[in-house]
Amino acid sequence: MRFSTSVARVATAAAILFTTNVHALQKVTRAGRYLYTDDGNRFYIKGIAYQPQGITSNDPNNPFPEPSSFTDPLADSAGCARDIPFLKQLSVNAIRVYSVNSSLNHDSCMQALSAAGIYTILDLSIPLNGSIDRSNPAWTTNLLDLYLTTIDVFSKYDNILAYNIGNEVIVNSNGTVAAPYIKAAARDVKAYLTSKNLQGLVGYAAIDQSADLLVPLANYLSCDSNTDSIDLFGLNNYEWRGDSTFEASYAGVEGAFAGYNVAAYFSEFGSVTKPPRLWTEVQALFSDQMSPVWSGGLAFSYFPAESGDGEFGMVTISGNTVTPNADFTRLVAQYGKVSAPTTPSKSDAGAGTYPSCPAANSTWLASTTLPPTPDDTACACAVSNLSCQFTPQTTNTTAIVGQLIDAACSSLGGAGGNCNDIGGSGSAGTYGRFSYCDPNSKLSFIMTEFYEITNRNAQSCNFAGNATVNKNAPSSVSAVNAAVAQCLSKSQATHTPSAPSTPAATGGSSGGGGGGSPSTPKSSSAALGRAGFEGALGIGAMLVACVVGGMWTLV
């Protein structure tokens, strides 16, 4: 059945919680483990994922494929005007958007969403080269600049609810070494928001996995203190299949998070493994059985999104025509019946506590020592003093920098050096002095190390034409080392980051351009959530384990 914008809208229960209006939206903040609006009422996220699916390769060896590009739905004013009437039919008060292009204009969409009473949960990462690499994690200047540039662009809107610093970065025990980098991102993003008095909670969205990984991850991201903890833990949960029950599908996760100290919600829900999707989990999620822990959730997905499990989309779109399917109709009915508990009051919620961080063990490998805050100024100062600098023959440096770092480290290792200065260990809690710099700067550093260790042999600063001797560098090895050390010493290990002097490039395509879009949303075997929006940076191993071997020549 085709819906039109003239279809009568379903009345929404608990209007003070889920109001749609044309006035400025109230700010949503966290008190303890719950969310509240300015007027003191408890706030529940009643939303939907809103991002066109990306184009990914069908690699059977990679369960988390990266899309080749993405579409920014918040830059598509015509698309937003087309879709918002249907979002209002769903009576949602929030959408989640997974990737945006900060160089584009988002005024029309964000203002229209605000007028419709709809908040936005915005993932700061982008595919390919703009997220924390789950295989070789790092927290670097290019990622921090990307995140802060996006925040600066969206900070003027009153309907920003939260910024996600990562999505499904950790998917297994070995990957828990990435946790310190995620927590460092939360620390620095939160410090930036606080320094500028900007609206927005800091969140992370986790894959649903065994409790021995999920619980330590959630606790780690909210331990120690407010300054380095997230505000909002999201769980991509697909345990409710068909017409299930709280006891069968949610009792376990409710119990696992019973004592959790910050706000939590289902950042995705809506399994398709036992069709049809009846959405009966909505009544459980917003009930007094789950409201002591959870603050609502987001149904997946408004746009068509296919995976091995089936079709997740709730509409099909042809030009300006939107045709909802039966999933949409059933979600309208279920969301329309929501009447969530209003307790506890904000005054009873308290300020919250921050427990000690979980200790490392055989399955949880994360150190409690976090990497430093990335510092553009320190990195730029150091690079200006390096004697051999990366001067690529192509503008598409992301296609070659990983290979070149591999090669440079191999050559350096063969000459008796190492790449420890650009690397780090999330398990040991040790981070090289150059580890927070961007990949291009790291490459210049390793090229210089090799150039110097080979007594400034001219051929050692070539790398198939991708390196050039810096004639303005200090004249001796000791002088180069001293200059670089002085540059890096000016940066404190942890500090409030500054806005990048040049806005970080985000790539992608505009919403109206018909370009690529996010990746395959689910894994068929374990309902893995929106797999692949985040993970590999697509530039080779960004932090490379040095390979000891012979000299290398790129041909």
Short mmCIF file of C-alpha atoms in Angstrom, two decimals, residues 215-548:
data_model
loop_
_atom_site.label_atom_id
_atom_site.label_comp_id
_atom_site.label_asym_id
_atom_site.label_seq_id
_atom_site.Cartn_x
_atom_site.Cartn_y
_atom_site.Cartn_z
CA VAL A 215 30.28 -5.69 29.27
CA PRO A 216 34.00 -4.86 29.72
CA LEU A 217 33.82 -2.65 26.61
CA ALA A 218 30.83 -0.73 27.92
CA ASN A 219 32.43 -0.40 31.37
CA TYR A 220 35.79 0.66 29.92
CA LEU A 221 34.24 3.46 27.88
CA SER A 222 32.48 4.83 30.96
CA CYS A 223 35.14 4.29 33.63
CA ASP A 224 37.62 6.52 35.47
CA SER A 225 36.03 9.98 35.16
CA ASN A 226 33.56 12.09 33.23
CA THR A 227 36.34 13.74 31.24
CA ASP A 228 37.38 10.56 29.41
CA SER A 229 34.06 8.68 29.38
CA ILE A 230 31.29 8.54 26.83
CA ASP A 231 27.84 9.89 27.69
CA LEU A 232 25.83 7.49 25.59
CA PHE A 233 26.47 3.79 24.94
CA GLY A 234 24.72 2.39 21.88
CA LEU A 235 24.13 -1.30 21.28
CA ASN A 236 23.34 -2.60 17.80
CA ASN A 237 21.00 -5.33 19.01
CA TYR A 238 19.12 -7.81 16.80
CA GLU A 239 18.20 -10.44 19.36
CA TRP A 240 14.44 -9.97 19.07
CA ARG A 241 13.37 -12.12 16.12
CA GLY A 242 9.78 -12.38 15.01
CA ASP A 243 7.17 -12.24 17.77
CA SER A 244 9.50 -12.82 20.72
CA THR A 245 9.30 -11.89 24.40
CA PHE A 246 11.34 -9.84 26.84
CA GLU A 247 12.37 -12.99 28.68
CA ALA A 248 13.55 -14.73 25.52
CA SER A 249 15.34 -11.83 23.83
CA TYR A 250 16.14 -8.98 26.22
CA ALA A 251 16.32 -10.28 29.79
CA GLY A 252 19.97 -11.20 29.40
CA VAL A 253 21.16 -7.82 28.14
CA GLU A 254 18.96 -6.03 30.66
CA GLY A 255 20.63 -7.95 33.45
CA ALA A 256 24.14 -7.46 32.04
CA PHE A 257 23.66 -3.66 32.06
CA ALA A 258 21.65 -3.42 35.28
CA GLY A 259 24.34 -1.41 37.06
CA TYR A 260 25.59 0.60 34.09
CA ASN A 261 26.53 4.17 34.96
CA VAL A 262 25.84 6.23 31.81
CA ALA A 263 22.93 6.44 29.39
CA ALA A 264 22.41 3.50 27.04
CA TYR A 265 20.11 2.80 24.08
CA PHE A 266 19.73 0.43 21.17
CA SER A 267 21.62 2.19 18.38
CA GLU A 268 20.08 -0.30 15.93
CA PHE A 269 17.33 -2.88 16.25
CA GLY A 270 15.00 -4.81 13.96
CA SER A 271 16.07 -8.32 12.96
CA VAL A 272 14.85 -9.76 9.65
CA THR A 273 15.86 -13.36 10.31
CA LYS A 274 12.27 -14.39 11.15
CA PRO A 275 10.08 -12.25 8.92
CA PRO A 276 7.81 -10.46 8.99
CA ARG A 277 9.18 -7.78 11.27
CA LEU A 278 6.36 -7.21 13.71
CA TRP A 279 8.27 -4.64 15.79
CA THR A 280 6.77 -6.01 18.99
CA GLU A 281 10.13 -5.36 20.65
CA VAL A 282 9.21 -1.66 20.69
CA GLN A 283 6.76 -2.17 23.55
CA ALA A 284 9.38 -4.10 25.53
CA LEU A 285 12.11 -1.53 24.87
CA PHE A 286 10.00 1.35 26.17
CA SER A 287 8.49 -0.59 29.09
CA ASP A 288 9.20 -0.40 32.80
CA GLN A 289 11.11 -3.68 32.41
CA MET A 290 13.83 -1.97 30.35
CA SER A 291 13.55 1.74 31.18
CA PRO A 292 15.74 1.37 34.29
CA VAL A 293 18.67 0.80 31.89
CA TRP A 294 17.73 1.77 28.35
CA SER A 295 16.67 5.12 26.90
CA GLY A 296 14.97 3.90 23.75
CA GLY A 297 16.42 2.94 20.40
CA LEU A 298 16.62 3.31 16.63
CA ALA A 299 14.94 1.00 14.15
CA PHE A 300 17.05 -0.06 11.18
CA SER A 301 16.58 1.22 8.43
CA TYR A 302 14.52 3.84 6.61
CA PHE A 303 16.38 3.43 3.32
CA PRO A 304 16.63 0.06 1.53
CA ALA A 305 19.53 -1.92 2.99
CA GLU A 306 20.24 -5.46 1.88
CA SER A 307 22.39 -8.12 3.50
CA GLY A 308 22.62 -11.88 3.68
CA ASP A 309 19.82 -11.77 6.25
CA GLY A 310 17.40 -10.01 3.94
CA GLU A 311 15.98 -6.57 3.29
CA PHE A 312 16.06 -4.02 6.10
CA GLY A 313 14.62 -0.99 4.35
CA MET A 314 11.15 0.30 5.11
CA VAL A 315 10.58 2.31 1.94
CA THR A 316 11.45 2.26 -1.72
CA ILE A 317 12.22 5.54 -3.42
CA SER A 318 11.81 6.48 -7.05
CA GLY A 319 12.59 10.11 -7.69
CA ASN A 320 10.35 12.05 -5.32
CA THR A 321 7.98 9.16 -4.75
CA VAL A 322 8.24 7.23 -1.49
CA THR A 323 6.49 3.88 -1.20
CA PRO A 324 6.47 2.46 2.33
CA ASN A 325 6.32 -1.29 2.82
CA ALA A 326 4.61 -3.42 5.46
CA ASP A 327 7.57 -2.99 7.85
CA PHE A 328 6.92 0.74 7.81
CA THR A 329 3.20 0.28 8.46
CA ARG A 330 3.81 -2.01 11.42
CA LEU A 331 6.44 0.30 12.92
CA VAL A 332 4.03 3.24 12.65
CA ALA A 333 1.55 1.26 14.72
CA GLN A 334 4.08 0.14 17.33
CA TYR A 335 5.76 3.52 17.74
CA GLY A 336 2.33 5.09 17.99
CA LYS A 337 1.55 3.01 21.07
CA VAL A 338 4.70 3.95 22.99
CA SER A 339 4.12 5.33 26.47
CA ALA A 340 7.42 5.20 28.33
CA PRO A 341 7.89 5.62 32.09
CA THR A 342 8.73 9.14 33.20
CA THR A 343 10.78 8.09 36.22
CA PRO A 344 13.21 8.71 37.71
CA SER A 345 13.02 12.48 37.84
CA LYS A 346 16.10 14.46 36.96
CA SER A 347 16.61 15.46 40.58
CA ASP A 348 16.60 11.79 41.58
CA ALA A 349 18.96 10.67 38.80
CA GLY A 350 22.03 12.14 40.43
CA ALA A 351 25.33 13.14 38.85
CA GLY A 352 26.52 9.58 38.34
CA THR A 353 29.66 7.75 39.36
CA TYR A 354 32.64 6.44 37.42
CA PRO A 355 33.98 3.06 38.52
CA SER A 356 37.52 1.80 38.11
CA CYS A 357 38.38 0.56 34.64
CA PRO A 358 38.24 -3.19 33.99
CA ALA A 359 41.55 -4.94 34.41
CA ALA A 360 43.18 -6.66 31.46
CA ASN A 361 42.82 -10.42 31.21
CA SER A 362 43.02 -13.17 28.58
CA THR A 363 40.08 -11.80 26.59
CA TRP A 364 40.11 -8.11 27.53
CA LEU A 365 43.49 -6.76 26.42
CA ALA A 366 43.09 -3.00 26.78
CA SER A 367 45.49 -0.92 28.87
CA THR A 368 44.13 1.88 31.02
CA THR A 369 46.89 4.17 29.71
CA LEU A 370 45.46 6.17 26.82
CA PRO A 371 47.28 7.58 23.78
CA PRO A 372 48.07 11.29 23.79
CA THR A 373 45.93 14.03 22.29
CA PRO A 374 46.95 14.50 18.63
CA ASP A 375 48.65 17.84 17.99
CA ASP A 376 48.77 19.36 14.50
CA THR A 377 51.19 22.08 15.48
CA ALA A 378 53.73 19.69 16.97
CA CYS A 379 53.53 17.35 13.96
CA ALA A 380 53.88 20.17 11.44
CA CYS A 381 56.84 21.61 13.33
CA ALA A 382 58.56 18.22 13.41
CA VAL A 383 57.94 17.52 9.71
CA SER A 384 59.43 20.89 8.75
CA ASN A 385 62.70 19.75 10.32
CA LEU A 386 62.82 16.27 8.77
CA SER A 387 65.62 15.79 6.27
CA CYS A 388 63.68 13.49 3.91
CA GLN A 389 60.07 14.32 3.20
CA PHE A 390 57.20 12.51 1.54
CA THR A 391 56.48 14.28 -1.77
CA PRO A 392 54.00 12.02 -3.55
CA GLN A 393 53.66 11.78 -7.29
CA THR A 394 49.89 11.52 -6.97
CA THR A 395 47.19 13.51 -5.18
CA ASN A 396 45.57 10.24 -4.13
CA THR A 397 48.01 9.65 -1.28
CA THR A 398 45.68 7.30 0.58
CA ALA A 399 46.22 4.75 -2.20
CA ILE A 400 49.98 4.56 -1.67
CA VAL A 401 50.90 5.77 1.81
CA GLY A 402 50.21 2.44 3.52
CA GLN A 403 52.38 0.55 1.04
CA LEU A 404 55.13 3.12 1.36
CA ILE A 405 55.09 2.96 5.18
CA ASP A 406 55.36 -0.83 4.94
CA ALA A 407 58.28 -0.51 2.55
CA ALA A 408 60.06 2.24 4.49
CA CYS A 409 59.76 0.27 7.73
CA SER A 410 61.11 -2.81 6.01
CA SER A 411 64.09 -0.87 4.69
CA LEU A 412 64.68 0.80 8.04
CA GLY A 413 64.53 -2.55 9.82
CA GLY A 414 67.04 -4.01 7.40
CA ALA A 415 69.39 -1.16 8.21
CA GLY A 416 69.17 -1.75 11.95
CA GLY A 417 66.43 0.74 12.82
CA ASN A 418 62.78 0.35 13.79
CA CYS A 419 59.40 2.01 13.45
CA ASN A 420 58.57 2.18 17.14
CA ASP A 421 58.26 5.97 17.08
CA ILE A 422 55.23 5.90 14.79
CA GLY A 423 53.55 2.88 16.40
CA GLY A 424 51.71 2.13 19.58
CA SER A 425 50.29 -0.67 21.67
CA GLY A 426 46.82 -0.45 23.16
CA SER A 427 47.54 -3.51 25.27
CA ALA A 428 50.85 -2.31 26.72
CA GLY A 429 49.73 1.33 26.92
CA THR A 430 52.85 2.51 25.12
CA TYR A 431 52.72 5.00 22.26
CA GLY A 432 55.53 6.21 20.05
CA ARG A 433 56.42 9.89 20.15
CA PHE A 434 55.21 10.31 16.56
CA SER A 435 52.24 7.94 16.84
CA TYR A 436 49.59 10.67 16.93
CA CYS A 437 50.67 12.32 13.66
CA ASP A 438 48.85 11.72 10.39
CA PRO A 439 50.01 8.94 8.01
CA ASN A 440 51.78 11.31 5.60
CA SER A 441 53.79 12.83 8.44
CA LYS A 442 54.63 9.38 9.79
CA LEU A 443 55.91 8.40 6.38
CA SER A 444 58.18 11.46 6.23
CA PHE A 445 59.48 10.55 9.69
CA ILE A 446 60.36 6.98 8.66
CA MET A 447 61.87 8.15 5.37
CA THR A 448 64.08 10.51 7.38
CA GLU A 449 65.06 7.75 9.79
CA PHE A 450 66.17 5.59 6.87
CA TYR A 451 67.92 8.49 5.13
CA GLU A 452 69.87 9.35 8.28
CA ILE A 453 70.76 5.77 9.24
CA THR A 454 72.28 5.28 5.77
CA ASN A 455 74.44 8.41 6.19
CA ARG A 456 72.26 10.55 3.95
CA ASN A 457 72.84 8.44 0.86
CA ALA A 458 70.96 10.28 -1.89
CA GLN A 459 69.29 7.06 -3.06
CA SER A 460 67.89 6.55 0.44
CA CYS A 461 65.62 9.56 -0.01
CA ASN A 462 63.93 8.58 -3.22
CA PHE A 463 61.35 5.84 -2.75
CA ALA A 464 60.53 5.68 -6.45
CA GLY A 465 60.26 9.45 -6.69
CA ASN A 466 57.96 9.83 -3.69
CA ALA A 467 60.55 11.45 -1.40
CA THR A 468 62.65 14.59 -1.57
CA VAL A 469 65.60 15.85 0.48
CA ASN A 470 64.58 18.83 2.61
CA LYS A 471 67.27 21.45 1.98
CA ASN A 472 66.03 23.51 4.91
CA ALA A 473 66.50 20.73 7.45
CA PRO A 474 69.23 20.95 10.11
CA SER A 475 72.63 19.97 8.80
CA SER A 476 73.34 16.93 10.99
CA VAL A 477 71.58 13.88 12.35
CA SER A 478 71.90 15.12 15.91
CA ALA A 479 70.52 18.52 14.95
CA VAL A 480 67.52 16.94 13.19
CA ASN A 481 66.83 14.78 16.23
CA ALA A 482 67.10 17.75 18.56
CA ALA A 483 64.78 19.89 16.44
CA VAL A 484 62.15 17.16 16.17
CA ALA A 485 62.36 16.46 19.90
CA GLN A 486 61.89 20.13 20.69
CA CYS A 487 58.80 20.32 18.45
CA LEU A 488 57.21 17.28 20.05
CA SER A 489 58.07 18.38 23.59
CA LYS A 490 55.83 21.43 23.23
CA SER A 491 52.77 19.19 23.08
CA GLN A 492 51.28 18.02 26.37
CA ALA A 493 50.23 14.38 26.46
CA THR A 494 46.63 15.33 27.19
CA HIS A 495 45.23 18.74 26.35
CA THR A 496 42.14 20.41 24.95
CA PRO A 497 42.41 20.22 21.17
CA SER A 498 41.99 23.25 18.94
CA ALA A 499 39.96 23.48 15.79
CA PRO A 500 42.03 22.57 12.72
CA SER A 501 43.41 25.59 10.90
CA THR A 502 42.27 24.01 7.63
CA PRO A 503 38.97 22.09 7.71
CA ALA A 504 39.54 18.38 7.18
CA ALA A 505 38.39 16.97 3.84
CA THR A 506 35.60 14.42 4.11
CA GLY A 507 34.98 13.28 0.54
CA GLY A 508 31.84 11.35 -0.27
CA SER A 509 29.10 12.74 -2.44
CA SER A 510 26.25 15.09 -1.88
CA GLY A 511 22.88 13.68 -1.05
CA GLY A 512 21.51 14.72 -4.39
CA GLY A 513 24.43 13.57 -6.46
CA GLY A 514 23.52 9.93 -6.67
CA GLY A 515 26.95 8.79 -5.58
CA GLY A 516 27.91 6.00 -3.25
CA SER A 517 26.49 5.31 0.18
CA PRO A 518 27.15 3.29 3.32
CA SER A 519 27.86 -0.36 3.42
CA THR A 520 26.03 -3.62 3.89
CA PRO A 521 24.26 -3.33 7.21
CA LYS A 522 24.23 -6.79 8.77
CA SER A 523 26.14 -10.05 9.02
CA SER A 524 23.89 -12.99 8.35
CA SER A 525 25.29 -15.35 10.95
CA ALA A 526 25.25 -13.20 14.06
CA ALA A 527 23.13 -10.12 13.33
CA LEU A 528 26.28 -8.05 13.51
CA GLY A 529 24.66 -4.68 13.01
CA ARG A 530 25.82 -2.17 10.46
CA ALA A 531 29.04 -3.99 9.71
CA GLY A 532 31.72 -2.13 7.86
CA PHE A 533 30.76 1.51 8.38
CA GLU A 534 33.83 1.66 10.48
CA GLY A 535 37.05 -0.34 10.64
CA ALA A 536 39.84 -0.58 8.11
CA LEU A 537 41.11 2.79 6.96
CA GLY A 538 41.67 1.55 3.44
CA ILE A 539 45.23 2.86 3.25
CA GLY A 540 47.10 -0.24 4.21
CA ALA A 541 48.39 -0.79 7.71
CA MET A 542 48.47 2.66 9.20
CA LEU A 543 50.57 1.63 12.15
CA VAL A 544 52.97 -0.90 10.78
CA ALA A 545 54.91 -3.58 12.55
CA CYS A 546 58.40 -3.14 11.19
CA VAL A 547 59.66 -5.94 9.00
CA VAL A 548 63.35 -6.66 9.33
#
